[in-house]
Every structure is written in C-alpha cells, then in structure tokens.
Amino acid sequence: MSVAQPRRWKNRAASIAAVLVTLTLPAVGANPASATTSPYDSTYYKNAVGKTGPALKSSLHTIISSQSKISYDAVWNALKTLDQDPDNPNNVILLYSGTSRAKSLNGGAVGDWNREHTWAQSHGGFGTSAGPGTDLHHLRAADVQVNSIRGNKDFDHGGSPVNGAPGSYTDSNSFEPRDADKGDVARMLLYMTVRYEGGDSWADLEPNESTSNGSVPFHGRLSVLKQWNEQDPPSAFEKRRNDIVFGTYQGNRNPFVDHPEWVEAIW
C-alpha cells in the first residue's frame, strides 16, 4: 500500500469525526429571541432601531424617560384596568398565582390583593414616591400573602412551593415565579434598569448576578432573567397592558415587550 492511501484515510476519518461532533454536541443556553417588528419602530423607537449594547440602552432610556407620573393612590384604579381578567371584567389576574380575584378586594387583609413592586422598593430606596415607586410598568396586582412571601427577594430558580401561588417557589433569598409569569417579571425588571439611570434624583437601577442585594439599587439574577425572557415570550395580556400604560397613563412603553430580543442585544 502506498503512503498516500493511509494519509487519505486518516484525512477522511478526521473529516467524518468533525461532522459527527458538529451533529451530536448539544446547544448551550437558550436560543435568542427572534427579531420582531413593532408599529412604533418608525416613530417611537426610530432612534433606537439598529443599535446594540450601551448605545441601544442609552437610546431607549432617552425615549422612555418621557412619561407622566401618577400617585400611589391612583395605582389602585390603574391596576383594576391594566390587570383586568380578559374573561371577567369584574376581576383582576394576580401576578405569581394567576388567580382571578374581584377588583373590589383590593387592600391589605388576607384574601385581598395589593400593589406588588416587582422591582422591590428597598432595592434603591424609592419607596412609593411618584416615579419608580408608582411606575405601572413594574407594578402588578398580587395576593397579599404571596406578596409578603416574595418580600424584597431577588429572582432565581428553586426553593420550596409558595402557598397560594402554584408553580412558584422561594427560599431564604430568592423567589421563582410560575412559568407563565417568568418573562413578564424579567421584562418588567429590565425596563426599570433602562428607565432609571440615576439622572432624575432616583438611584441608578442595574441588574446583577446577586441574590443578596438588600437595599442596594441592584436586582438579580440577570442570567436567569435573560433565560426567562426567552422562555416566556410576551403574551396578549402583557401586550395589552403595555398599550394601556402608554395610551392612557404614562405615555411611555416597555421596549422589551415590543422587542424582547433587545434584552440580548443590550446584555
């Protein structure tokens, strides 16, 4: 046998092995959200379309910072409209549990629903002041007891089942919402990090990888929020909510509901 023949066989074997590796290696991580289009791309988002990274974040901050602010008392009635049950106009759908509950049961008692700040008030110390404390893009109706269990915890996977919120879990320093709310939570928190950059007397809110943020103006975990954004795309409920916040209350939009792929483009 000539020297050339073994060499050809070795080359062919190497080529076949390379193909097999390509075919059998699993993909790592979630697939990025597909590019979307929005009716607002040529108007509201015209200065952001086509950008990525810090330039996109900066452009979106400028766009969404133009907003009207409402009082914390006014949030009650706003949530009755924004979180209305599409199958029962007398009820609202509660975050974390998906429960449909009477709009009239708003308050602080067991069995009531109240105003949940998905970006915890203590993470930046903004409380309930007009601005981040009343921003409807991250305020949702939630069961009083479930809201208390969540407290100011960061978001992450795992823990024990949450009583009153099937599919949600919690441990000593983190909270995991049910699958149907994962993307909503991610997009609400990341909206806050773009809207509040420290230039209007409020803290500069940023995502990070910690689950022990306490009173600092950070919320975690970014890698998990990115996964949830991919896993749970914007629903009709979420899109309707975004439209009403924009058209009726604040005059600004959550860009990650319109363009979920912008999460990956920035982070």
mmCIF file with all atom_site columns, C-alpha atoms in Angstrom, residues 146-266:
data_model
loop_
_atom_site.group_PDB
_atom_site.id
_atom_site.type_symbol
_atom_site.label_atom_id
_atom_site.label_alt_id
_atom_site.label_comp_id
_atom_site.label_asym_id
_atom_site.label_entity_id
_atom_site.label_seq_id
_atom_site.pdbx_PDB_ins_code
_atom_site.Cartn_x
_atom_site.Cartn_y
_atom_site.Cartn_z
_atom_site.occupancy
_atom_site.B_iso_or_equiv
_atom_site.pdbx_formal_charge
_atom_site.auth_seq_id
_atom_site.auth_comp_id
_atom_site.auth_asym_id
_atom_site.auth_atom_id
_atom_site.pdbx_PDB_model_num
ATOM 1   C CA . VAL A 1 146 ? -47.959 35.868 48.298 1.00 0.00 ? 146 VAL A CA 1
ATOM 2   C CA . ASN A 1 147 ? -46.651 39.427 48.008 1.00 0.00 ? 147 ASN A CA 1
ATOM 3   C CA . SER A 1 148 ? -45.446 39.209 51.597 1.00 0.00 ? 148 SER A CA 1
ATOM 4   C CA . ILE A 1 149 ? -43.695 35.888 50.943 1.00 0.00 ? 149 ILE A CA 1
ATOM 5   C CA . ARG A 1 150 ? -41.887 37.393 47.967 1.00 0.00 ? 150 ARG A CA 1
ATOM 6   C CA . GLY A 1 151 ? -40.933 40.459 50.029 1.00 0.00 ? 151 GLY A CA 1
ATOM 7   C CA . ASN A 1 152 ? -37.845 42.106 48.562 1.00 0.00 ? 152 ASN A CA 1
ATOM 8   C CA . LYS A 1 153 ? -36.164 38.912 47.401 1.00 0.00 ? 153 LYS A CA 1
ATOM 9   C CA . ASP A 1 154 ? -34.177 38.731 44.195 1.00 0.00 ? 154 ASP A CA 1
ATOM 10  C CA . PHE A 1 155 ? -35.321 36.377 41.448 1.00 0.00 ? 155 PHE A CA 1
ATOM 11  C CA . ASP A 1 156 ? -33.720 32.981 40.854 1.00 0.00 ? 156 ASP A CA 1
ATOM 12  C CA . HIS A 1 157 ? -34.548 29.293 40.372 1.00 0.00 ? 157 HIS A CA 1
ATOM 13  C CA . GLY A 1 158 ? -35.553 26.906 43.108 1.00 0.00 ? 158 GLY A CA 1
ATOM 14  C CA . GLY A 1 159 ? -36.783 26.701 46.653 1.00 0.00 ? 159 GLY A CA 1
ATOM 15  C CA . SER A 1 160 ? -39.979 25.389 48.239 1.00 0.00 ? 160 SER A CA 1
ATOM 16  C CA . PRO A 1 161 ? -43.503 25.735 46.774 1.00 0.00 ? 161 PRO A CA 1
ATOM 17  C CA . VAL A 1 162 ? -45.233 29.008 47.596 1.00 0.00 ? 162 VAL A CA 1
ATOM 18  C CA . ASN A 1 163 ? -48.562 28.574 49.362 1.00 0.00 ? 163 ASN A CA 1
ATOM 19  C CA . GLY A 1 164 ? -51.257 30.286 47.294 1.00 0.00 ? 164 GLY A CA 1
ATOM 20  C CA . ALA A 1 165 ? -49.161 30.522 44.139 1.00 0.00 ? 165 ALA A CA 1
ATOM 21  C CA . PRO A 1 166 ? -48.918 27.101 42.434 1.00 0.00 ? 166 PRO A CA 1
ATOM 22  C CA . GLY A 1 167 ? -45.787 26.814 40.313 1.00 0.00 ? 167 GLY A CA 1
ATOM 23  C CA . SER A 1 168 ? -43.905 29.498 42.249 1.00 0.00 ? 168 SER A CA 1
ATOM 24  C CA . TYR A 1 169 ? -41.005 28.704 44.587 1.00 0.00 ? 169 TYR A CA 1
ATOM 25  C CA . THR A 1 170 ? -38.981 30.535 47.198 1.00 0.00 ? 170 THR A CA 1
ATOM 26  C CA . ASP A 1 171 ? -36.019 30.112 49.525 1.00 0.00 ? 171 ASP A CA 1
ATOM 27  C CA . SER A 1 172 ? -34.232 32.367 52.016 1.00 0.00 ? 172 SER A CA 1
ATOM 28  C CA . ASN A 1 173 ? -33.073 34.932 49.468 1.00 0.00 ? 173 ASN A CA 1
ATOM 29  C CA . SER A 1 174 ? -34.829 34.354 46.141 1.00 0.00 ? 174 SER A CA 1
ATOM 30  C CA . PHE A 1 175 ? -38.202 33.910 44.500 1.00 0.00 ? 175 PHE A CA 1
ATOM 31  C CA . GLU A 1 176 ? -39.142 31.994 41.354 1.00 0.00 ? 176 GLU A CA 1
ATOM 32  C CA . PRO A 1 177 ? -42.485 32.925 39.741 1.00 0.00 ? 177 PRO A CA 1
ATOM 33  C CA . ARG A 1 178 ? -44.633 30.378 37.907 1.00 0.00 ? 178 ARG A CA 1
ATOM 34  C CA . ASP A 1 179 ? -43.685 29.730 34.271 1.00 0.00 ? 179 ASP A CA 1
ATOM 35  C CA . ALA A 1 180 ? -46.467 31.927 32.852 1.00 0.00 ? 180 ALA A CA 1
ATOM 36  C CA . ASP A 1 181 ? -45.075 34.973 34.705 1.00 0.00 ? 181 ASP A CA 1
ATOM 37  C CA . LYS A 1 182 ? -41.346 34.435 34.261 1.00 0.00 ? 182 LYS A CA 1
ATOM 38  C CA . GLY A 1 183 ? -40.966 36.510 31.100 1.00 0.00 ? 183 GLY A CA 1
ATOM 39  C CA . ASP A 1 184 ? -43.251 39.234 32.456 1.00 0.00 ? 184 ASP A CA 1
ATOM 40  C CA . VAL A 1 185 ? -41.074 39.592 35.554 1.00 0.00 ? 185 VAL A CA 1
ATOM 41  C CA . ALA A 1 186 ? -37.876 39.669 33.504 1.00 0.00 ? 186 ALA A CA 1
ATOM 42  C CA . ARG A 1 187 ? -39.131 42.354 31.143 1.00 0.00 ? 187 ARG A CA 1
ATOM 43  C CA . MET A 1 188 ? -40.534 44.480 33.982 1.00 0.00 ? 188 MET A CA 1
ATOM 44  C CA . LEU A 1 189 ? -37.248 44.450 35.875 1.00 0.00 ? 189 LEU A CA 1
ATOM 45  C CA . LEU A 1 190 ? -35.133 45.153 32.811 1.00 0.00 ? 190 LEU A CA 1
ATOM 46  C CA . TYR A 1 191 ? -37.440 48.028 31.869 1.00 0.00 ? 191 TYR A CA 1
ATOM 47  C CA . MET A 1 192 ? -36.647 49.546 35.279 1.00 0.00 ? 192 MET A CA 1
ATOM 48  C CA . THR A 1 193 ? -32.900 49.271 34.687 1.00 0.00 ? 193 THR A CA 1
ATOM 49  C CA . VAL A 1 194 ? -33.195 51.209 31.438 1.00 0.00 ? 194 VAL A CA 1
ATOM 50  C CA . ARG A 1 195 ? -35.711 53.788 32.653 1.00 0.00 ? 195 ARG A CA 1
ATOM 51  C CA . TYR A 1 196 ? -33.926 54.723 35.901 1.00 0.00 ? 196 TYR A CA 1
ATOM 52  C CA . GLU A 1 197 ? -30.287 55.550 35.240 1.00 0.00 ? 197 GLU A CA 1
ATOM 53  C CA . GLY A 1 198 ? -29.642 57.910 38.170 1.00 0.00 ? 198 GLY A CA 1
ATOM 54  C CA . GLY A 1 199 ? -30.171 61.136 36.277 1.00 0.00 ? 199 GLY A CA 1
ATOM 55  C CA . ASP A 1 200 ? -33.525 62.239 37.758 1.00 0.00 ? 200 ASP A CA 1
ATOM 56  C CA . SER A 1 201 ? -32.806 62.154 41.532 1.00 0.00 ? 201 SER A CA 1
ATOM 57  C CA . TRP A 1 202 ? -33.509 58.414 41.727 1.00 0.00 ? 202 TRP A CA 1
ATOM 58  C CA . ALA A 1 203 ? -30.897 55.693 42.108 1.00 0.00 ? 203 ALA A CA 1
ATOM 59  C CA . ASP A 1 204 ? -29.260 54.102 39.064 1.00 0.00 ? 204 ASP A CA 1
ATOM 60  C CA . LEU A 1 205 ? -31.013 50.726 38.932 1.00 0.00 ? 205 LEU A CA 1
ATOM 61  C CA . GLU A 1 206 ? -28.977 47.881 37.421 1.00 0.00 ? 206 GLU A CA 1
ATOM 62  C CA . PRO A 1 207 ? -29.245 44.085 37.094 1.00 0.00 ? 207 PRO A CA 1
ATOM 63  C CA . ASN A 1 208 ? -26.567 41.806 38.531 1.00 0.00 ? 208 ASN A CA 1
ATOM 64  C CA . GLU A 1 209 ? -25.923 38.172 39.491 1.00 0.00 ? 209 GLU A CA 1
ATOM 65  C CA . SER A 1 210 ? -26.527 38.509 43.234 1.00 0.00 ? 210 SER A CA 1
ATOM 66  C CA . THR A 1 211 ? -29.436 37.170 45.301 1.00 0.00 ? 211 THR A CA 1
ATOM 67  C CA . SER A 1 212 ? -28.406 39.234 48.338 1.00 0.00 ? 212 SER A CA 1
ATOM 68  C CA . ASN A 1 213 ? -28.902 42.774 47.089 1.00 0.00 ? 213 ASN A CA 1
ATOM 69  C CA . GLY A 1 214 ? -30.864 44.052 50.083 1.00 0.00 ? 214 GLY A CA 1
ATOM 70  C CA . SER A 1 215 ? -31.048 47.856 49.921 1.00 0.00 ? 215 SER A CA 1
ATOM 71  C CA . VAL A 1 216 ? -28.575 48.468 47.101 1.00 0.00 ? 216 VAL A CA 1
ATOM 72  C CA . PRO A 1 217 ? -30.074 49.571 43.750 1.00 0.00 ? 217 PRO A CA 1
ATOM 73  C CA . PHE A 1 218 ? -29.473 46.231 42.021 1.00 0.00 ? 218 PHE A CA 1
ATOM 74  C CA . HIS A 1 219 ? -31.656 43.239 41.251 1.00 0.00 ? 219 HIS A CA 1
ATOM 75  C CA . GLY A 1 220 ? -30.664 39.707 40.389 1.00 0.00 ? 220 GLY A CA 1
ATOM 76  C CA . ARG A 1 221 ? -30.102 37.423 38.760 1.00 0.00 ? 221 ARG A CA 1
ATOM 77  C CA . LEU A 1 222 ? -29.523 38.839 35.301 1.00 0.00 ? 222 LEU A CA 1
ATOM 78  C CA . SER A 1 223 ? -28.598 35.494 33.710 1.00 0.00 ? 223 SER A CA 1
ATOM 79  C CA . VAL A 1 224 ? -31.852 33.981 34.999 1.00 0.00 ? 224 VAL A CA 1
ATOM 80  C CA . LEU A 1 225 ? -33.938 36.951 33.860 1.00 0.00 ? 225 LEU A CA 1
ATOM 81  C CA . LYS A 1 226 ? -32.460 36.556 30.377 1.00 0.00 ? 226 LYS A CA 1
ATOM 82  C CA . GLN A 1 227 ? -33.439 32.884 30.359 1.00 0.00 ? 227 GLN A CA 1
ATOM 83  C CA . TRP A 1 228 ? -36.979 33.744 31.460 1.00 0.00 ? 228 TRP A CA 1
ATOM 84  C CA . ASN A 1 229 ? -37.312 36.378 28.753 1.00 0.00 ? 229 ASN A CA 1
ATOM 85  C CA . GLU A 1 230 ? -36.502 33.696 26.172 1.00 0.00 ? 230 GLU A CA 1
ATOM 86  C CA . GLN A 1 231 ? -38.610 31.003 27.809 1.00 0.00 ? 231 GLN A CA 1
ATOM 87  C CA . ASP A 1 232 ? -41.810 33.053 28.184 1.00 0.00 ? 232 ASP A CA 1
ATOM 88  C CA . PRO A 1 233 ? -42.417 35.471 25.261 1.00 0.00 ? 233 PRO A CA 1
ATOM 89  C CA . PRO A 1 234 ? -44.807 38.433 25.641 1.00 0.00 ? 234 PRO A CA 1
ATOM 90  C CA . SER A 1 235 ? -48.432 37.329 25.895 1.00 0.00 ? 235 SER A CA 1
ATOM 91  C CA . ALA A 1 236 ? -51.557 39.096 24.649 1.00 0.00 ? 236 ALA A CA 1
ATOM 92  C CA . PHE A 1 237 ? -52.215 40.138 28.272 1.00 0.00 ? 237 PHE A CA 1
ATOM 93  C CA . GLU A 1 238 ? -48.764 41.701 28.561 1.00 0.00 ? 238 GLU A CA 1
ATOM 94  C CA . LYS A 1 239 ? -49.018 43.480 25.201 1.00 0.00 ? 239 LYS A CA 1
ATOM 95  C CA . ARG A 1 240 ? -52.454 44.896 26.046 1.00 0.00 ? 240 ARG A CA 1
ATOM 96  C CA . ARG A 1 241 ? -51.069 46.149 29.337 1.00 0.00 ? 241 ARG A CA 1
ATOM 97  C CA . ASN A 1 242 ? -48.156 47.870 27.602 1.00 0.00 ? 242 ASN A CA 1
ATOM 98  C CA . ASP A 1 243 ? -50.545 49.605 25.200 1.00 0.00 ? 243 ASP A CA 1
ATOM 99  C CA . ILE A 1 244 ? -52.773 50.915 28.007 1.00 0.00 ? 244 ILE A CA 1
ATOM 100 C CA . VAL A 1 245 ? -49.882 52.184 30.136 1.00 0.00 ? 245 VAL A CA 1
ATOM 101 C CA . PHE A 1 246 ? -48.671 54.020 27.044 1.00 0.00 ? 246 PHE A CA 1
ATOM 102 C CA . GLY A 1 247 ? -52.005 55.326 25.760 1.00 0.00 ? 247 GLY A CA 1
ATOM 103 C CA . THR A 1 248 ? -53.870 56.079 28.993 1.00 0.00 ? 248 THR A CA 1
ATOM 104 C CA . TYR A 1 249 ? -51.477 56.583 31.887 1.00 0.00 ? 249 TYR A CA 1
ATOM 105 C CA . GLN A 1 250 ? -47.760 57.215 31.445 1.00 0.00 ? 250 GLN A CA 1
ATOM 106 C CA . GLY A 1 251 ? -47.188 57.844 27.744 1.00 0.00 ? 251 GLY A CA 1
ATOM 107 C CA . ASN A 1 252 ? -44.172 55.520 27.653 1.00 0.00 ? 252 ASN A CA 1
ATOM 108 C CA . ARG A 1 253 ? -43.704 51.894 26.676 1.00 0.00 ? 253 ARG A CA 1
ATOM 109 C CA . ASN A 1 254 ? -41.784 48.877 27.934 1.00 0.00 ? 254 ASN A CA 1
ATOM 110 C CA . PRO A 1 255 ? -39.467 48.301 24.948 1.00 0.00 ? 255 PRO A CA 1
ATOM 111 C CA . PHE A 1 256 ? -38.816 44.672 25.918 1.00 0.00 ? 256 PHE A CA 1
ATOM 112 C CA . VAL A 1 257 ? -42.477 43.793 25.456 1.00 0.00 ? 257 VAL A CA 1
ATOM 113 C CA . ASP A 1 258 ? -42.316 45.239 21.931 1.00 0.00 ? 258 ASP A CA 1
ATOM 114 C CA . HIS A 1 259 ? -38.828 43.864 21.228 1.00 0.00 ? 259 HIS A CA 1
ATOM 115 C CA . PRO A 1 260 ? -37.866 41.009 23.586 1.00 0.00 ? 260 PRO A CA 1
ATOM 116 C CA . GLU A 1 261 ? -34.721 40.400 21.506 1.00 0.00 ? 261 GLU A CA 1
ATOM 117 C CA . TRP A 1 262 ? -33.376 43.758 22.740 1.00 0.00 ? 262 TRP A CA 1
ATOM 118 C CA . VAL A 1 263 ? -32.623 42.075 26.089 1.00 0.00 ? 263 VAL A CA 1
ATOM 119 C CA . GLU A 1 264 ? -29.901 40.015 24.448 1.00 0.00 ? 264 GLU A CA 1
ATOM 120 C CA . ALA A 1 265 ? -28.828 42.958 22.298 1.00 0.00 ? 265 ALA A CA 1
ATOM 121 C CA . ILE A 1 266 ? -28.064 45.002 25.452 1.00 0.00 ? 266 ILE A CA 1
#
